[in-house]
mmCIF file of C-alpha atoms in Angstrom:
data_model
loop_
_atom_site.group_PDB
_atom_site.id
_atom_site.type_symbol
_atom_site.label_atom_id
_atom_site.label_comp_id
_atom_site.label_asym_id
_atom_site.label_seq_id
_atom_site.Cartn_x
_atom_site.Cartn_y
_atom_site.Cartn_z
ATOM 1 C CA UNK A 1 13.377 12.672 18.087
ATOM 2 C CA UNK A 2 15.984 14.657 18.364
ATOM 3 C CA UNK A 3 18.894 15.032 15.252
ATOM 4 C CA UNK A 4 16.516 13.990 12.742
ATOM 5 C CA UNK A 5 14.250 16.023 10.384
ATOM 6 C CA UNK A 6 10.606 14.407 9.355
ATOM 7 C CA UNK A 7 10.419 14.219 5.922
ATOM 8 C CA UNK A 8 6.913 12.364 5.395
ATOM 9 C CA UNK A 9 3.620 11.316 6.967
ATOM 10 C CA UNK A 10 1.380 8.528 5.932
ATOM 11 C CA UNK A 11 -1.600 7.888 7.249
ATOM 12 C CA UNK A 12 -3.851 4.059 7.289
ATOM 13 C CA UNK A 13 -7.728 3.920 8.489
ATOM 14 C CA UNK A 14 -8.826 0.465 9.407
ATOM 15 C CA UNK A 15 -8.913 -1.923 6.941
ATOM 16 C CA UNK A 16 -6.546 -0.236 4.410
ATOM 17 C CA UNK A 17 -3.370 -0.828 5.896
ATOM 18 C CA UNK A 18 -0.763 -2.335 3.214
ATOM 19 C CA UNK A 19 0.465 -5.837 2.868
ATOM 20 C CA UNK A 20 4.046 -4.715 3.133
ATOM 21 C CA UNK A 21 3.449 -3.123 6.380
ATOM 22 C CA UNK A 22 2.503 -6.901 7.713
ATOM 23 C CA UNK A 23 5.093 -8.216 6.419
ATOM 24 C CA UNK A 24 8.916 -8.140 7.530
ATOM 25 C CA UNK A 25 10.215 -5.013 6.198
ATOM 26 C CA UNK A 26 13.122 -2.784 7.310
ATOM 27 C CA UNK A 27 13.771 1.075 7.104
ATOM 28 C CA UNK A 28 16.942 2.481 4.952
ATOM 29 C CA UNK A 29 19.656 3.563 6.136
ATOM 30 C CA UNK A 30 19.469 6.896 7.670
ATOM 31 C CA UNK A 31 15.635 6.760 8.117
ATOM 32 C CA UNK A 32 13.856 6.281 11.687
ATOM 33 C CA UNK A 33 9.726 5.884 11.785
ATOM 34 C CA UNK A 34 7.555 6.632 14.037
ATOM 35 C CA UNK A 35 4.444 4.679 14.145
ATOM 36 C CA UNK A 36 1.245 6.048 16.342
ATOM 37 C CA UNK A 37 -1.931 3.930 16.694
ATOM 38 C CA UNK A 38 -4.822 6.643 15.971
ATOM 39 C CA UNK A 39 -7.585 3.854 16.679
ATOM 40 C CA UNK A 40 -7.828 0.238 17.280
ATOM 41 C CA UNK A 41 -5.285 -1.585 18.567
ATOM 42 C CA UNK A 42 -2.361 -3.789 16.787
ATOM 43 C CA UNK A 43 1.214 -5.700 17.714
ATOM 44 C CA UNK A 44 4.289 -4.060 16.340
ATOM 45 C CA UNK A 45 6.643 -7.203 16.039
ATOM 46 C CA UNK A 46 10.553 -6.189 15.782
ATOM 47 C CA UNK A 47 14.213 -8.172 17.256
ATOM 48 C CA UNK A 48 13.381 -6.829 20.402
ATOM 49 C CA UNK A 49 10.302 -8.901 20.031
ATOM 50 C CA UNK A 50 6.067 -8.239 20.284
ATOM 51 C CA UNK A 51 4.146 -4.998 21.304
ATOM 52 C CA UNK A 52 0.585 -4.598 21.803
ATOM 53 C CA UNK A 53 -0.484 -1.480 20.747
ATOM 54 C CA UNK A 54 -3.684 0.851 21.517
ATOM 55 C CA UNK A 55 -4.711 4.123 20.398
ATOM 56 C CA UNK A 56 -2.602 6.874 21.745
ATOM 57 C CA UNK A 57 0.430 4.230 21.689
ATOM 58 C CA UNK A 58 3.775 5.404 19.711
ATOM 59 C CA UNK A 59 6.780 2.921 18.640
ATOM 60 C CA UNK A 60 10.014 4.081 17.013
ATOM 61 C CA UNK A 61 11.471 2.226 14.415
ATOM 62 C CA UNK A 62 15.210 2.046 13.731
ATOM 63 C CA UNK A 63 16.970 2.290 10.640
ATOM 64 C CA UNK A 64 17.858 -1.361 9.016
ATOM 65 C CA UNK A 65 15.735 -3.175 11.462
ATOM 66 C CA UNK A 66 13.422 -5.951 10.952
ATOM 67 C CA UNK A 67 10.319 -4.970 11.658
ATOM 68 C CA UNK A 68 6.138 -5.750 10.834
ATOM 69 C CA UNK A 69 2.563 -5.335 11.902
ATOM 70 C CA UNK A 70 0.355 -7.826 13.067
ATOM 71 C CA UNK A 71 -3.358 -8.230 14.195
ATOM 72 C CA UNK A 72 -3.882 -4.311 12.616
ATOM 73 C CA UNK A 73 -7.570 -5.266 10.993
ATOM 74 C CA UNK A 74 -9.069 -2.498 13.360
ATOM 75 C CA UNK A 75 -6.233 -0.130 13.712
ATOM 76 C CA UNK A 76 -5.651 3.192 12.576
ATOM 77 C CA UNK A 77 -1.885 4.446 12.126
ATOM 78 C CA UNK A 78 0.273 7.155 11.281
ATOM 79 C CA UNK A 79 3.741 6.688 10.232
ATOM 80 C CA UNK A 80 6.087 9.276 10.414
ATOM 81 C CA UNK A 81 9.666 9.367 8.771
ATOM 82 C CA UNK A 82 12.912 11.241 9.933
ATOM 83 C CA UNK A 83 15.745 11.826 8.299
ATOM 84 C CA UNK A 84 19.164 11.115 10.334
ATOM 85 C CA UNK A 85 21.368 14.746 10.599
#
């Protein structure tokens, strides 16, 4: 992405991913995401509404904006976190 730094990776196997992650959350300001579906598949729900996602599937997520997971019992993720310049 470019003019923004990464600052942090997490990463979920199936089966551990975190309550707060399935429900509505939003980013700081300043902070994009970048979630990528390792395994499994999930929906990434957001205002510009519902995503199925499979394994090799990436979704940015904007600062301040509503976003959750949903259906992610099997999935896999990464999220990565940038830093606006």
């Amino acid at each position: 992405m470019p003019g923004v730094t990464p600052y942090k990776t997490l990463r979920f196997e199936a089966g551990r991913i975190p309550e707060g992650l399935r429900r509505e959350h939003r980013l700081k300001a300043g902070v994009r995401g970048e979630l990528r579906v390792l395994e499994g598949s999930l929906v990434f729900v957001d205002e510009g509404g519902r995503r199925a996602m499979q394994a090799g599937d990436r979704q940015t997520i904007r600062p301040e904006a509503p976003h959750h997971l949903e259906d992610a019992d099997d999935a896999s993720v990464e999220l990565t976190f940038f830093r606006e310049r």
